[in-house]
């Protein structure tokens, strides 16, 4: 089967009940379907587990399935593969890159690390396995602050690749970590003016912001946190209206968990779109998921040599987040 274009493009028989067939194939092949909160609603609904980057890595590390289907972006599939080298890990569309991971090429990051001997290297999970190989501890937005806090106050730290998350952790912890100058094109796009206007139109609404957003957007937040932290905040809050400044896929789970509350996606600066979507995250469709399970393609490949290096900082994160 040809996957040159990044996914299996095989014809699907007319009338196929995709949901039913996905569940059948999953059972037959002892596969587990993991989906990030930014996936399309129908993908979230069919997944065995949905979660943020940390939860997905934790679930993958404990999985007893033979096949892990990661409905997310490439680095999520790579992280799962590094943690489960004996399993087949599938990302239904390998074109699902991540602009943040792309903002940190491994060769340039290696030079940066080598130019700063004596620094502990902390990398966000949104990086390639090659970058993780030069990393001491991986973090996600769920545990970054806790992990940085657990290091001695005088420890010299390099933090990459997200400058906004890095700045946020520096401010929260009073550290002066050396930051890689990377960013996510989706989270950097939120318009502070449009958020302030929404706040005016919805008095009392709470503003929920992912730490990958720029500082001015973080400053108007009632809660800054990972996708899971924002979800938990909405569930536990007495408030009934929320303006959500992260990828709009999270609204699906927010609305499911809180059917009586109102969630307004924060708009990007460009254009007239009312919400901000990660086009990479939206590449996985039911058709691609079905074909990927049927043909067990495309698989994530990581060499044993690279996996051996990349697994150390991931395992350290998982140990430190127990
Ligand atoms: P989380 O760690 O909150 O899941 O975020 C991952 C991500 O890709 C953010 O854009
Ligand atoms: Fe990467 Fe941004 Fe998409 Fe998250 S939202 S996967 S950081 S490009």
XYZ file of C-alpha atoms and ligand atoms in Angstrom:
340
model
C 0.000 0.000 0.000
C 1.332 3.386 -1.029
C 1.582 6.060 1.669
C 3.786 8.467 -0.283
C 1.347 11.306 0.323
C 1.469 10.736 4.113
C -1.702 8.665 4.533
C -3.452 5.645 3.036
C -5.528 6.904 0.130
C -7.265 3.581 -0.639
C -10.866 3.725 -1.881
C -13.514 2.931 0.740
C -16.540 0.897 -0.342
C -19.674 3.010 -0.623
C -22.014 2.557 2.332
C -19.248 1.495 4.754
C -20.256 2.325 8.311
C -16.935 3.910 9.232
C -17.539 4.131 12.975
C -18.661 0.513 13.218
C -15.747 -0.689 11.072
C -13.189 1.313 13.064
C -14.447 -0.264 16.294
C -14.401 -3.743 14.725
C -10.868 -3.372 13.346
C -9.686 -1.937 16.643
C -10.939 -4.974 18.529
C -9.727 -7.491 15.954
C -6.193 -6.027 15.981
C -5.959 -5.219 19.694
C -5.420 -1.548 18.887
C -6.004 1.474 21.080
C -7.055 4.862 19.690
C -5.658 7.930 21.456
C -6.794 11.430 20.496
C -5.659 14.905 21.506
C -8.272 17.450 22.587
C -7.626 19.427 19.381
C -8.816 16.610 17.105
C -12.086 16.805 15.162
C -15.145 16.036 17.357
C -15.889 12.729 15.573
C -12.318 11.537 16.205
C -12.499 12.501 19.885
C -15.811 10.646 20.148
C -14.494 7.372 18.723
C -11.186 7.387 20.639
C -10.568 5.133 23.648
C -8.810 7.992 25.404
C -8.675 11.708 24.810
C -6.193 13.890 26.596
C -3.496 16.532 26.539
C 0.099 15.763 25.564
C 1.026 14.565 29.040
C -1.963 12.242 29.427
C -1.424 10.746 25.964
C 2.247 10.001 26.734
C 1.271 8.481 30.093
C -1.423 6.288 28.511
C 0.908 5.168 25.695
C 3.612 4.220 28.203
C 1.216 1.877 30.016
C -0.647 0.476 27.021
C -0.935 -3.277 26.507
C -2.316 -2.894 22.969
C -0.369 -4.230 19.967
C -1.119 -1.130 17.915
C -1.325 2.461 19.157
C -3.184 4.792 16.803
C -2.215 8.327 17.737
C -4.749 10.833 16.444
C -2.618 13.891 16.883
C 0.509 15.346 15.335
C 3.843 13.736 14.447
C 5.681 14.491 17.687
C 2.910 12.788 19.674
C 3.276 9.650 17.556
C 7.055 9.801 17.933
C 6.797 10.148 21.721
C 4.474 7.125 21.853
C 6.848 5.130 19.619
C 9.899 5.983 21.730
C 7.981 4.807 24.801
C 6.748 1.612 23.082
C 9.406 0.476 20.625
C 7.914 -3.042 20.575
C 4.538 -1.764 19.353
C 3.257 -0.517 16.035
C 2.463 3.186 16.343
C 0.313 4.743 13.641
C -0.417 8.406 12.939
C -3.306 8.348 10.419
C -1.895 11.330 8.506
C 1.849 11.868 8.731
C 1.462 15.348 7.254
C 0.354 16.420 10.721
C 3.379 18.469 11.647
C 3.602 21.078 14.390
C 4.824 24.617 13.748
C 6.284 24.772 17.247
C 8.310 21.572 16.809
C 9.361 22.873 13.369
C 10.632 26.088 14.964
C 13.373 24.070 16.647
C 15.530 22.175 14.108
C 17.650 19.536 15.876
C 20.995 20.628 14.359
C 20.514 24.249 15.451
C 19.307 23.209 18.884
C 22.376 20.980 19.289
C 24.657 23.963 18.512
C 22.752 26.113 21.031
C 23.072 23.445 23.745
C 26.766 22.889 23.037
C 27.391 26.642 23.212
C 26.080 26.631 26.803
C 27.888 23.928 28.744
C 26.728 23.391 32.323
C 23.067 24.112 31.526
C 20.260 21.657 32.206
C 18.208 21.326 29.021
C 14.435 21.288 29.381
C 12.383 20.727 26.232
C 8.709 20.976 25.718
C 7.159 17.736 24.454
C 6.357 19.574 21.168
C 9.767 18.667 19.729
C 11.168 15.945 17.482
C 12.829 12.866 18.970
C 16.119 14.293 17.627
C 15.709 17.382 19.847
C 14.700 15.232 22.802
C 17.998 13.374 22.349
C 19.831 16.593 23.443
C 17.430 17.153 26.322
C 17.739 16.355 30.036
C 14.053 16.603 30.952
C 10.976 16.800 28.730
C 7.992 18.798 30.010
C 4.456 19.484 28.843
C 2.360 22.541 29.650
C 0.732 20.463 32.419
C 3.910 19.840 34.390
C 6.472 22.437 33.217
C 6.156 24.653 36.265
C 6.227 21.770 38.756
C 9.326 20.267 37.111
C 11.208 23.573 36.925
C 10.274 24.267 40.569
C 11.726 20.931 41.630
C 15.221 21.887 40.382
C 17.690 23.763 42.650
C 17.173 27.553 42.528
C 20.660 28.195 41.129
C 20.445 25.560 38.358
C 21.234 27.057 34.952
C 18.471 26.027 32.550
C 17.923 26.131 28.791
C 14.214 25.954 27.935
C 12.932 25.267 24.435
C 11.300 25.673 22.069
C 8.291 27.791 23.114
C 9.292 31.327 24.130
C 5.836 32.164 25.498
C 5.643 29.130 27.775
C 9.283 29.732 28.761
C 8.584 33.384 29.645
C 5.503 32.349 31.590
C 7.477 29.785 33.646
C 10.256 32.349 34.217
C 7.675 34.812 35.582
C 5.926 32.207 37.726
C 9.097 30.786 39.236
C 11.357 33.866 39.312
C 13.926 31.960 37.215
C 15.936 33.307 34.363
C 15.928 30.312 32.019
C 17.634 30.794 28.682
C 14.877 30.543 26.058
C 14.823 29.146 22.540
C 12.984 31.570 20.270
C 10.205 29.284 18.999
C 6.418 29.576 18.943
C 3.182 27.945 17.815
C 1.560 29.733 14.873
C -1.931 28.974 16.241
C -1.458 30.221 19.801
C 0.494 33.300 18.718
C -2.442 34.333 16.516
C -4.978 35.253 19.217
C -6.094 38.857 19.069
C -5.998 40.691 22.383
C -8.347 43.376 20.975
C -10.964 40.797 19.947
C -10.700 39.054 23.340
C -11.219 42.371 25.155
C -14.239 43.089 22.947
C -15.695 39.634 23.753
C -15.139 40.351 27.453
C -17.063 43.603 27.110
C -19.926 41.824 25.307
C -19.984 39.025 27.902
C -19.524 40.650 31.276
C -18.516 38.110 33.899
C -17.063 35.655 31.379
C -13.796 34.052 32.474
C -10.872 34.067 30.046
C -8.994 30.763 29.687
C -5.552 30.971 28.056
C -2.957 28.374 27.010
C 0.608 29.382 28.011
C 1.733 29.169 24.364
C -0.197 32.438 23.812
C 1.654 35.755 23.852
C 2.160 37.699 27.075
C -0.600 40.344 26.512
C -3.149 37.545 26.058
C -1.858 35.748 29.164
C -2.266 39.019 31.095
C -6.047 39.164 30.577
C -6.497 35.521 31.602
C -8.440 34.336 34.630
C -6.648 31.022 34.168
C -3.469 30.184 32.263
C -2.967 26.454 31.834
C -2.603 23.372 29.672
C -5.647 22.139 27.766
C -6.481 19.773 30.638
C -6.025 22.509 33.263
C -8.366 24.828 31.310
C -10.940 22.057 31.008
C -10.778 21.318 34.753
C -11.087 25.023 35.546
C -14.253 25.305 33.440
C -15.760 22.181 35.018
C -15.093 23.369 38.580
C -15.941 27.052 38.112
C -19.243 28.610 39.248
C -19.098 30.869 36.202
C -21.278 29.985 33.201
C -19.456 31.702 30.316
C -15.847 31.259 29.162
C -13.725 32.830 26.433
C -11.276 30.135 25.380
C -7.869 31.124 23.955
C -6.476 27.833 22.785
C -7.125 25.623 19.770
C -10.903 25.447 19.409
C -11.056 21.604 19.368
C -11.054 21.679 23.173
C -14.537 23.238 23.097
C -15.994 19.857 22.163
C -14.974 18.254 25.456
C -15.771 21.429 27.415
C -19.302 21.451 25.995
C -19.723 17.727 26.671
C -18.561 18.062 30.262
C -20.488 21.306 30.908
C -23.655 21.247 28.741
C -25.154 24.201 30.622
C -22.172 26.494 30.212
C -21.279 28.706 27.264
C -17.845 28.499 25.612
C -16.767 31.213 23.207
C -13.667 30.516 21.097
C -11.203 33.436 21.108
C -10.640 34.651 17.530
C -7.327 35.007 15.716
C -5.982 38.378 14.530
C -6.204 37.549 10.819
C -9.384 37.290 8.820
C -12.951 36.930 9.915
C -12.785 33.456 11.478
C -14.402 33.322 14.884
C -12.173 30.521 16.135
C -8.582 29.444 15.836
C -7.838 25.971 14.502
C -4.618 24.000 14.091
C -4.841 22.749 10.507
C -2.364 19.947 11.331
C -4.571 18.615 14.112
C -7.584 18.604 11.798
C -5.929 16.390 9.167
C -7.156 13.170 10.788
C -10.590 12.186 9.479
C -12.712 9.080 10.046
C -11.752 7.880 6.527
C -8.024 8.201 7.254
C -8.441 6.582 10.669
C -10.346 3.656 9.104
C -7.754 3.100 6.361
C -4.856 3.453 8.799
C -6.309 0.696 10.988
C -7.198 -1.498 8.026
C -3.752 -1.332 6.407
C -1.781 -0.625 9.625
C -0.131 2.347 7.940
C 1.505 4.838 8.080
C 3.741 3.720 10.921
C 6.022 5.937 12.979
C 9.676 4.912 12.588
C 12.342 5.831 15.126
C 15.771 4.161 15.066
C 16.766 2.172 18.153
C 19.786 4.457 18.596
C 17.675 7.626 18.591
C 14.983 6.080 20.780
C 17.584 5.143 23.393
C 18.635 8.793 23.670
C 15.142 10.319 23.429
C 13.541 8.031 25.993
C 15.682 9.200 28.925
C 14.246 12.749 29.220
C 10.702 11.477 28.541
C 10.991 8.850 31.285
C 12.401 11.489 33.618
C 9.313 13.611 32.966
C 6.962 10.691 33.584
C 8.765 9.867 36.860
C 8.667 13.517 37.974
C 4.947 13.876 37.158
C 3.718 10.870 39.145
P -1.128 20.409 25.712
O 0.179 20.016 26.348
O -1.892 21.375 26.544
O -1.879 19.225 25.292
O -0.775 21.225 24.383
C -0.216 20.563 23.287
C -0.207 21.396 22.127
O 0.069 20.992 21.038
C -0.539 22.764 22.331
O -0.650 23.401 21.167
Fe 1.746 22.432 17.251
Fe 0.443 24.670 17.716
Fe -0.789 22.707 16.415
Fe -0.227 22.481 19.044
S -1.636 23.935 18.085
S 0.096 20.946 17.462
S 1.723 23.573 19.173
S 1.012 23.863 15.686
